[in-house]
mmCIF file with all atom_site columns, C-alpha atoms in Angstrom:
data_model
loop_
_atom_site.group_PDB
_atom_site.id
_atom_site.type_symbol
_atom_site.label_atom_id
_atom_site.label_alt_id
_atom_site.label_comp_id
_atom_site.label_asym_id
_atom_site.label_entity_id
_atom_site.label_seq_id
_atom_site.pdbx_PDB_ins_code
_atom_site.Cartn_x
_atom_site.Cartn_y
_atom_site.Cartn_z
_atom_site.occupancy
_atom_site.B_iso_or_equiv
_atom_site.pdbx_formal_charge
_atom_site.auth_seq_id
_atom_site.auth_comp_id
_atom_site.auth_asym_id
_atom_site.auth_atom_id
_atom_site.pdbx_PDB_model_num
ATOM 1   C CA . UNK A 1 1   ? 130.210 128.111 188.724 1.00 44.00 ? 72  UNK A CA 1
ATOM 2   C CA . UNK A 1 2   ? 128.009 130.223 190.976 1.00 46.00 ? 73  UNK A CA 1
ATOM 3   C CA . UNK A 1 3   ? 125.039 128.203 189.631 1.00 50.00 ? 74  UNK A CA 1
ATOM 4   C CA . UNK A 1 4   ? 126.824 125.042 190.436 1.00 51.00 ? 75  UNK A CA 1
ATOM 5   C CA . UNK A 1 5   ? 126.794 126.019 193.910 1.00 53.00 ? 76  UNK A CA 1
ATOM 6   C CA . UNK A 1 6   ? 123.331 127.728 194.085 1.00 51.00 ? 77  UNK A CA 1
ATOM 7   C CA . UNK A 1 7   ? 122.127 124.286 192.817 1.00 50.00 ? 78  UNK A CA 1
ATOM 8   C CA . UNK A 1 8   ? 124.084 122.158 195.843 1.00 52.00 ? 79  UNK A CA 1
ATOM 9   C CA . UNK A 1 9   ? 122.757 124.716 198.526 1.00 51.00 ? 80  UNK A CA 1
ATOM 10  C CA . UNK A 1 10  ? 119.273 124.571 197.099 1.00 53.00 ? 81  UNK A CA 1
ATOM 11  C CA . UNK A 1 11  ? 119.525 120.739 197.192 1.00 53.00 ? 82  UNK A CA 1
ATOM 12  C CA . UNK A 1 12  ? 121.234 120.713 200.698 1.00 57.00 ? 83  UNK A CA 1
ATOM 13  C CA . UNK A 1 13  ? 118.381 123.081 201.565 1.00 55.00 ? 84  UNK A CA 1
ATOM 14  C CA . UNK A 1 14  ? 115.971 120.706 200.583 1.00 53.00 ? 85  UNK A CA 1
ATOM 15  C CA . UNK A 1 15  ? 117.456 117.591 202.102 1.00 53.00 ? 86  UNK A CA 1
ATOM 16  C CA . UNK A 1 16  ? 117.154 119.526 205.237 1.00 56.00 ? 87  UNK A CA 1
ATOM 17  C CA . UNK A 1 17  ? 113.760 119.995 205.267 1.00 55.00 ? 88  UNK A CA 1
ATOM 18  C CA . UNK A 1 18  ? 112.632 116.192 204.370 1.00 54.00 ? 89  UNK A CA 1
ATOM 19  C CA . UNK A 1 19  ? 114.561 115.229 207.207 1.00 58.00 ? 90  UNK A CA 1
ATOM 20  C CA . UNK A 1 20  ? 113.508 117.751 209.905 1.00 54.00 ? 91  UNK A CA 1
ATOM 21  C CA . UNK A 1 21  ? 109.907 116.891 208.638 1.00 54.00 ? 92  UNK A CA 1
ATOM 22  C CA . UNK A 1 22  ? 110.717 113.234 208.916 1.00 54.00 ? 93  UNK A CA 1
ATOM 23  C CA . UNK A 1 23  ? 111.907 113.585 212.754 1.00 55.00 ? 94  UNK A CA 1
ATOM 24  C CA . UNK A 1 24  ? 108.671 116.098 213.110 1.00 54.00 ? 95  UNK A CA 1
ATOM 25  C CA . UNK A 1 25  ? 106.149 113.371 211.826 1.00 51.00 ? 96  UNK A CA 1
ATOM 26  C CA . UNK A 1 26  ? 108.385 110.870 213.389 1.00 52.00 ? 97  UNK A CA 1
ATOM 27  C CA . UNK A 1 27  ? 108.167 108.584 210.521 1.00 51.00 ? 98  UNK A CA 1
ATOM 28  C CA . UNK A 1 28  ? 110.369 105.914 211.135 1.00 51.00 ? 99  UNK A CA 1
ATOM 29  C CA . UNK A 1 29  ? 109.196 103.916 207.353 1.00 53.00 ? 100 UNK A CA 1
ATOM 30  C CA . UNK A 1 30  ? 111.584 105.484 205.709 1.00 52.00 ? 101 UNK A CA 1
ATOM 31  C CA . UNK A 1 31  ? 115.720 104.668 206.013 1.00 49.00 ? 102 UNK A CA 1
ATOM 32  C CA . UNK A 1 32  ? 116.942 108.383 206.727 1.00 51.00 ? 103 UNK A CA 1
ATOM 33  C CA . UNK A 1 33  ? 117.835 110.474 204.339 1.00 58.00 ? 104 UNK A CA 1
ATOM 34  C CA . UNK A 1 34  ? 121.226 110.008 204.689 1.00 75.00 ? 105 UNK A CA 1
ATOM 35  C CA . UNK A 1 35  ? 122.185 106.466 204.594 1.00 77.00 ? 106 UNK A CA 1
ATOM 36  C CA . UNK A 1 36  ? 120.170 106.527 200.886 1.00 75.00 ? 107 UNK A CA 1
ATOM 37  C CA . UNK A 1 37  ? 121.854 110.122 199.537 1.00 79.00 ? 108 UNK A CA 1
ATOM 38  C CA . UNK A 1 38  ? 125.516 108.324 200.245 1.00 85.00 ? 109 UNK A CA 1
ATOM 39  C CA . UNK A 1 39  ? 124.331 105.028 198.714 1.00 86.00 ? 110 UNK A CA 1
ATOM 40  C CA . UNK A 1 40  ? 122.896 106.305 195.508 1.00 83.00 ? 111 UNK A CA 1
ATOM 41  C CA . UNK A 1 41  ? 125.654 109.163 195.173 1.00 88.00 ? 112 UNK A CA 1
ATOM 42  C CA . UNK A 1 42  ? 128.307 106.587 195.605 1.00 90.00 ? 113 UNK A CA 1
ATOM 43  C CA . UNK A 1 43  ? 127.105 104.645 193.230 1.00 89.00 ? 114 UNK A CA 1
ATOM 44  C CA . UNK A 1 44  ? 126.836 107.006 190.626 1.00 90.00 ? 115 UNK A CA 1
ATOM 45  C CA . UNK A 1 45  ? 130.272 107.995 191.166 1.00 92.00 ? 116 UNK A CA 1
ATOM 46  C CA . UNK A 1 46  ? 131.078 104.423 190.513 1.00 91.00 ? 117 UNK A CA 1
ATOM 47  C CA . UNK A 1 47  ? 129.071 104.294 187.239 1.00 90.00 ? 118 UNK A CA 1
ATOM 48  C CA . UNK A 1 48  ? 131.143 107.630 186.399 1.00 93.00 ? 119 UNK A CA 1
ATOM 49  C CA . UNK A 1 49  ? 134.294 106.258 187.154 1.00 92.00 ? 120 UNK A CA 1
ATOM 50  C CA . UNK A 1 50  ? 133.501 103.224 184.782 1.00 91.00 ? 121 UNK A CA 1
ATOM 51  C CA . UNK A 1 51  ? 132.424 105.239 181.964 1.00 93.00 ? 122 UNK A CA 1
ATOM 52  C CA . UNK A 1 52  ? 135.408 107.641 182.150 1.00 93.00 ? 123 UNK A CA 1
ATOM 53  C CA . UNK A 1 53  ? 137.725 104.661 181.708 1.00 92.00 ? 124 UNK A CA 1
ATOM 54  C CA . UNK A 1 54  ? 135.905 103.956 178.119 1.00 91.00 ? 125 UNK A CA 1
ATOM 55  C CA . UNK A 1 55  ? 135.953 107.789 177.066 1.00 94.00 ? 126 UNK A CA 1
ATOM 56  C CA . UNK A 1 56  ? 138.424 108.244 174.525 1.00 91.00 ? 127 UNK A CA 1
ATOM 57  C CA . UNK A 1 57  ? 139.237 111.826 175.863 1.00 93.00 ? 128 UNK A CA 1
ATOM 58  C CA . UNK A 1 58  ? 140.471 110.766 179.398 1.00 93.00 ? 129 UNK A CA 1
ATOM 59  C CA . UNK A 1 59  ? 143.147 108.383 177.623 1.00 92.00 ? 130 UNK A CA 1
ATOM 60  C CA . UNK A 1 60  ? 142.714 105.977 180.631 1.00 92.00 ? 131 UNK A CA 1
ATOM 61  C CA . UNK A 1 61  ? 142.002 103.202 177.122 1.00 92.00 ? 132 UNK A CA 1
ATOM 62  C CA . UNK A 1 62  ? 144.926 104.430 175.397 1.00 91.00 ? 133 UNK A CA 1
ATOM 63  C CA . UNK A 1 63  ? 147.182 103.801 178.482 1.00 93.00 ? 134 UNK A CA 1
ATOM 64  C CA . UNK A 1 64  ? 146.024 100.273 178.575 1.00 93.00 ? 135 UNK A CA 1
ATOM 65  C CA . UNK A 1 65  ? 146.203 99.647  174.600 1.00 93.00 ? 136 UNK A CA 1
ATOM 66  C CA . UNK A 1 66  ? 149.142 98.049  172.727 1.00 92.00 ? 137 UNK A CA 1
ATOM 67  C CA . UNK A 1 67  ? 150.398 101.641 170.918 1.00 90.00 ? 138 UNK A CA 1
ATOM 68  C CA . UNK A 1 68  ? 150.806 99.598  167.592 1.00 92.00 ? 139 UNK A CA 1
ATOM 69  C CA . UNK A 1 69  ? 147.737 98.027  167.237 1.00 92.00 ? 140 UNK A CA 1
ATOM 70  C CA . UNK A 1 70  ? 145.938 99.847  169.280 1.00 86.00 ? 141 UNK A CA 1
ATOM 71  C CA . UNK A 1 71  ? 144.313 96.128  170.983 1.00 91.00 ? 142 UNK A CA 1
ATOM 72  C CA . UNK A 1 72  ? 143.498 96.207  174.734 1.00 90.00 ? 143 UNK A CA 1
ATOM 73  C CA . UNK A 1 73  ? 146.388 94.981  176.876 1.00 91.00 ? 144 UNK A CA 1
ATOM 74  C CA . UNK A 1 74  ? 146.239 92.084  179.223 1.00 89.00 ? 145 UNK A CA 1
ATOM 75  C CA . UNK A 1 75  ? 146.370 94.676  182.138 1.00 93.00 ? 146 UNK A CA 1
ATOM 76  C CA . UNK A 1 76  ? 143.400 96.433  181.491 1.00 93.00 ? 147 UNK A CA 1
ATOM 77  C CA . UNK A 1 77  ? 141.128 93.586  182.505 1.00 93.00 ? 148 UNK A CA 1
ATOM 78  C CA . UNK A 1 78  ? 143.035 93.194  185.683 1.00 94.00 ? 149 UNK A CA 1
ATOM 79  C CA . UNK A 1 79  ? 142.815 97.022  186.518 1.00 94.00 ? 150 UNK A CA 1
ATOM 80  C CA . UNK A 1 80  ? 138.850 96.967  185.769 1.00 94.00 ? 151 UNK A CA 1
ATOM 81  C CA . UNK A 1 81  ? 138.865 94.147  187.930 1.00 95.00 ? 152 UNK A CA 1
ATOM 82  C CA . UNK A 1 82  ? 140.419 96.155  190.832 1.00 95.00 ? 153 UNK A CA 1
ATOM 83  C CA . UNK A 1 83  ? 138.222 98.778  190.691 1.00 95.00 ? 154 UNK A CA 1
ATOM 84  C CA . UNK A 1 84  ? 135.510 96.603  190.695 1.00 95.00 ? 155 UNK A CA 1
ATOM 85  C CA . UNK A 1 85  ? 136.643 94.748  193.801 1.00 96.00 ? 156 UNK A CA 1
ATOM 86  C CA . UNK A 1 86  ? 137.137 98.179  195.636 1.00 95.00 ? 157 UNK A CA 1
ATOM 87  C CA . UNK A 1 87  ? 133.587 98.969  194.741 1.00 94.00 ? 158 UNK A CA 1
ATOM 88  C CA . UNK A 1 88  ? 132.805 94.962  195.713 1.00 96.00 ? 159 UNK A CA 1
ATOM 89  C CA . UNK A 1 89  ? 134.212 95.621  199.676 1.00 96.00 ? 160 UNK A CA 1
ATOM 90  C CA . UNK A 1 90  ? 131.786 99.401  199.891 1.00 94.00 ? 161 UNK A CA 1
ATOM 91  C CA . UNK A 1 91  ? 128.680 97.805  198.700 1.00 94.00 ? 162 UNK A CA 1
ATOM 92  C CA . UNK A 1 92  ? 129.272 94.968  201.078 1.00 96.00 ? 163 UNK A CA 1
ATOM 93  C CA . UNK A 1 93  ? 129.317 97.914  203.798 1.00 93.00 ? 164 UNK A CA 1
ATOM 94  C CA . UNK A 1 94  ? 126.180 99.268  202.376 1.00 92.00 ? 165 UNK A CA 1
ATOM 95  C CA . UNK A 1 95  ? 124.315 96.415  202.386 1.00 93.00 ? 166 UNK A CA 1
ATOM 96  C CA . UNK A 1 96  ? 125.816 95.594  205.828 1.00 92.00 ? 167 UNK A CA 1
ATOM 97  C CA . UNK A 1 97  ? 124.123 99.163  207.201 1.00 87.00 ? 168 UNK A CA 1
ATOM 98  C CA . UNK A 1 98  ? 121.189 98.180  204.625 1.00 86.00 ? 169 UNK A CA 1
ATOM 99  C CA . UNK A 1 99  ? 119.523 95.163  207.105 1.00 85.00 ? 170 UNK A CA 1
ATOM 100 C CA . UNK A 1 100 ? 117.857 97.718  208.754 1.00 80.00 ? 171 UNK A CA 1
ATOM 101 C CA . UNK A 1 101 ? 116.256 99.739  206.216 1.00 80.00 ? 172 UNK A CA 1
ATOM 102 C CA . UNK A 1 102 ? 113.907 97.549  203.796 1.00 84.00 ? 173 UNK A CA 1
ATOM 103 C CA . UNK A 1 103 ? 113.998 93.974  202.171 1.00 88.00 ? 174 UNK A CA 1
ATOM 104 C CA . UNK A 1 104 ? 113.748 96.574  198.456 1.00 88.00 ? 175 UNK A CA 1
ATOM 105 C CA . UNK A 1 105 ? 117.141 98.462  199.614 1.00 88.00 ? 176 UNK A CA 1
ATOM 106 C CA . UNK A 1 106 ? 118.598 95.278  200.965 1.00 90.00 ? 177 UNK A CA 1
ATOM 107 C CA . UNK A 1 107 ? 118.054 93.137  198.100 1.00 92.00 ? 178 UNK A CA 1
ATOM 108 C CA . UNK A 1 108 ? 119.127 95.607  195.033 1.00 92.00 ? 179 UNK A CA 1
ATOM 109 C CA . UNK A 1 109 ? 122.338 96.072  197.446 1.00 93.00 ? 180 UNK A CA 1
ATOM 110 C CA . UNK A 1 110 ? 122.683 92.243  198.228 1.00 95.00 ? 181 UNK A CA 1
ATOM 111 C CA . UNK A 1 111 ? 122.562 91.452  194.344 1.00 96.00 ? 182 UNK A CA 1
ATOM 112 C CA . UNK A 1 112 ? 124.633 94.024  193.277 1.00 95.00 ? 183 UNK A CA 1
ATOM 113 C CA . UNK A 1 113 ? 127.429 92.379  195.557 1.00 96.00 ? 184 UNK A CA 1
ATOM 114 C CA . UNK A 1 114 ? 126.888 89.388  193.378 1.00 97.00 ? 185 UNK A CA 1
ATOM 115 C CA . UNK A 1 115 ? 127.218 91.073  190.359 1.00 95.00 ? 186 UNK A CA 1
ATOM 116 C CA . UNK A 1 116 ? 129.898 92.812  191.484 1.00 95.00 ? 187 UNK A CA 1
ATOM 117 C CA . UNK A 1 117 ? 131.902 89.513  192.447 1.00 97.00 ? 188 UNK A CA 1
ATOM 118 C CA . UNK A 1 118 ? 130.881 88.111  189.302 1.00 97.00 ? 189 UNK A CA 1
ATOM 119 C CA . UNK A 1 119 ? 132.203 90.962  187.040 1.00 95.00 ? 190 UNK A CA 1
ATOM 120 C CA . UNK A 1 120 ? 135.746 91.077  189.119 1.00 96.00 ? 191 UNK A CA 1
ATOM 121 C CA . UNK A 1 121 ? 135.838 87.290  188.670 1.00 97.00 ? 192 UNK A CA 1
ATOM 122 C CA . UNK A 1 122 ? 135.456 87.308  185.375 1.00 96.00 ? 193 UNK A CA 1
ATOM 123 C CA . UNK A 1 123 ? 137.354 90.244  184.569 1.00 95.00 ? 194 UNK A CA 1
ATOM 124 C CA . UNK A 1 124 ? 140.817 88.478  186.471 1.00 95.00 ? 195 UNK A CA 1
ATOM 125 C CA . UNK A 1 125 ? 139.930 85.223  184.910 1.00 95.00 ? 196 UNK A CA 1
ATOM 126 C CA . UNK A 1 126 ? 138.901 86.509  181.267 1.00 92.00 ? 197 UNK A CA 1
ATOM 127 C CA . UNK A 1 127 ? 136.218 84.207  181.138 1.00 93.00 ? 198 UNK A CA 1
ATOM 128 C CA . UNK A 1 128 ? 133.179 85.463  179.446 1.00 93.00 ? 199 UNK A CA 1
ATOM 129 C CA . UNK A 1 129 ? 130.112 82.763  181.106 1.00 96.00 ? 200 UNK A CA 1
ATOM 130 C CA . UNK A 1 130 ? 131.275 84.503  184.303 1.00 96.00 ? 201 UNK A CA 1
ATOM 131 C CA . UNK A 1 131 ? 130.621 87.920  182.666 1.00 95.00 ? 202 UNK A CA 1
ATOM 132 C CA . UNK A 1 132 ? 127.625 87.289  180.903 1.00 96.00 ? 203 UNK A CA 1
ATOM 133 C CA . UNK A 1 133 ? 126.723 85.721  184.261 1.00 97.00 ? 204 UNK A CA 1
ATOM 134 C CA . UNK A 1 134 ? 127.043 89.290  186.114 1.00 95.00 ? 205 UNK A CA 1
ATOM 135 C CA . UNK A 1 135 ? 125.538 90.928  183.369 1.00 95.00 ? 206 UNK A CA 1
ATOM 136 C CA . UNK A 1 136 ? 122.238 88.655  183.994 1.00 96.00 ? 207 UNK A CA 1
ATOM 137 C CA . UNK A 1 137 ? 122.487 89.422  187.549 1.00 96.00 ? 208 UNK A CA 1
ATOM 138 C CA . UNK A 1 138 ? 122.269 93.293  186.774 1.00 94.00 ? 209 UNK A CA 1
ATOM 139 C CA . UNK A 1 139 ? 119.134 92.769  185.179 1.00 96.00 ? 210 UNK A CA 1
ATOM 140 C CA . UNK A 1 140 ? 117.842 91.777  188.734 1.00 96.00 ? 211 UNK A CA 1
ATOM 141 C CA . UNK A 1 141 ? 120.006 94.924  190.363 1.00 93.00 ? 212 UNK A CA 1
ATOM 142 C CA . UNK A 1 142 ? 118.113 97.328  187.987 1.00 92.00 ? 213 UNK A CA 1
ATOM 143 C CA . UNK A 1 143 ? 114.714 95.897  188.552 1.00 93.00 ? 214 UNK A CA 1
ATOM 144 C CA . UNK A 1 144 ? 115.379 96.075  192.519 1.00 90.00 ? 215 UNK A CA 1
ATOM 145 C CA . UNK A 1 145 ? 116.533 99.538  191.743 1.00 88.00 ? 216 UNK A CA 1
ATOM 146 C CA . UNK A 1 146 ? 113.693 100.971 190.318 1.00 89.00 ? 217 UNK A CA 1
ATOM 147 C CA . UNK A 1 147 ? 111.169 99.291  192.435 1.00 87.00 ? 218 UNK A CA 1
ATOM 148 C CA . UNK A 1 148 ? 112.655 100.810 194.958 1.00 85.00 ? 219 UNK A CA 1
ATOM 149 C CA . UNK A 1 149 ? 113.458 104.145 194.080 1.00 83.00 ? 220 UNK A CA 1
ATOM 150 C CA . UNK A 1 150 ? 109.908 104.050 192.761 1.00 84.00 ? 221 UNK A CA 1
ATOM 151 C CA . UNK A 1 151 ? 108.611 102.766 196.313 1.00 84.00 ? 222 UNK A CA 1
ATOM 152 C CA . UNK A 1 152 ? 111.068 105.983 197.871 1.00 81.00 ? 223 UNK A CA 1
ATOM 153 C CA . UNK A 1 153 ? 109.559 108.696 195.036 1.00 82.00 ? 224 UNK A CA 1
ATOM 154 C CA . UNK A 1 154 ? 105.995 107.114 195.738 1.00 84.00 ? 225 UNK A CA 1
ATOM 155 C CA . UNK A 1 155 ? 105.883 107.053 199.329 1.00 78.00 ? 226 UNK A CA 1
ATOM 156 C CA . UNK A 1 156 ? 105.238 109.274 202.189 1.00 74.00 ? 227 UNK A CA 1
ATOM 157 C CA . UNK A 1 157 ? 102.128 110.085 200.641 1.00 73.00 ? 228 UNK A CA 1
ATOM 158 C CA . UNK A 1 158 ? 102.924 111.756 197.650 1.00 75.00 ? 229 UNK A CA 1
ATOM 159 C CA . UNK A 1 159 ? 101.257 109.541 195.260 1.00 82.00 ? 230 UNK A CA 1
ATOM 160 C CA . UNK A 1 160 ? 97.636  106.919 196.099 1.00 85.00 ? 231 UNK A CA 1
ATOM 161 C CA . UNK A 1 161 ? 100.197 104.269 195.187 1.00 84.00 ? 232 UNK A CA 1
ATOM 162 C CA . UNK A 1 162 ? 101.888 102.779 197.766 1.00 82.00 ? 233 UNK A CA 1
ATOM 163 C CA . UNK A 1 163 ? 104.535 100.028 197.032 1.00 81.00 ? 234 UNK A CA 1
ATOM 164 C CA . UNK A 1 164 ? 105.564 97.470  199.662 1.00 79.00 ? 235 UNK A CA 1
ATOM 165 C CA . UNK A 1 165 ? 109.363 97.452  200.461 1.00 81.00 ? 236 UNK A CA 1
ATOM 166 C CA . UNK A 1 166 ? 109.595 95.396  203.042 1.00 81.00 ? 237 UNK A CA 1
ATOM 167 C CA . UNK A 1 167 ? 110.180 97.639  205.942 1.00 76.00 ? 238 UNK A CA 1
ATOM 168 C CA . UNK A 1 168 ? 112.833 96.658  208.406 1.00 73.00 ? 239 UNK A CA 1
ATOM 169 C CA . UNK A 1 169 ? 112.783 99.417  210.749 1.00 73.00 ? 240 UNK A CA 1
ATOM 170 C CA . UNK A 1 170 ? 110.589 97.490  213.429 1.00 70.00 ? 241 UNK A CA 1
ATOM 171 C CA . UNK A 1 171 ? 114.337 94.951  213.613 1.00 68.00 ? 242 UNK A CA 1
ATOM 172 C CA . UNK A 1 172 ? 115.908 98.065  214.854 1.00 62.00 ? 243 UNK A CA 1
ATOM 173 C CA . UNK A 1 173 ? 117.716 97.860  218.482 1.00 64.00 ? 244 UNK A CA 1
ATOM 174 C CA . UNK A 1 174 ? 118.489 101.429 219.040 1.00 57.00 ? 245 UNK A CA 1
#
């Protein structure tokens, strides 16, 4: 447990220091450290919650499966669909705060709201073009993704190669 928390200090620590030497430098090319540590965390507590519904061990499966045959219930879709509409209205917040970052962040966050609508459509209606549908879309998400997380891990002159984002930080009215 102690090693849990030496690890979150050492992080915090860290997360610190980028961003006092980002105001030092003032380099305003990068969205602050922040607005991209919440975006990325919450999203991989979304990807957690998922997952934990399909672990046999958390019996979330089992609560929505006929106890006879063992089959998925009707109710399970429209739960998963839920959840996926909660996580529809926060990445529409994101992406709202993401206009002013970069055209990389804004458009992973702007098609993962697609995808997103897609998969709670489909999940309420049971119709399975509208899921393979969101499923194409997250193709896109992950290649936005990378590109920039890539661009983020790249920049600031840590590598010679130097992705374009798309900055949007000259739009800013502060």
């Amino acid at each position: 447990m102690s090693s849990d928390s030496d690890m979150m200090h050492a992080m915090q620590k860290h997360a610190e220091q980028i961003e006092l030497e980002a105001q030092r430098t003032n380099d305003t090319s990068q969205p602050a450290l922040p607005f991209g540590a919440t975006v990325f965390s919450a999203y991989a507590g979304f990807n957690m919650a998922y997952a934990f519904i399909f672990i046999p061990s958390t019996g979330v499966l089992a609560a929505y499966s006929d106890p006879t045959t063992g089959k998925p219930l009707p109710e399970l879709d429209q739960a998963l669909a839920l959840l996926v509409w909660a996580w529809f209205i926060i990445s529409v917040i994101f992406t709202v705060a993401a206009t002013r970052a970069s055209w990389a962040l804004l458009l992973t966050l702007g098609f993962f709201d697609l995808e997103a609508l897609l998969l709670a459509v489909g999940y309420m209606v049971g119709n399975s073009k509208v899921m393979l549908a969101s499923r194409g879309v997250g193709f896109v998400v992950a290649f936005c993704a990378y590109w920039a997380g890539t661009a983020g891990l790249w920049g600031g002159g840590a590598t010679m190669i130097k992705l374009p984002v798309g900055d949007l930080t000259h739009l800013r009215v502060d």
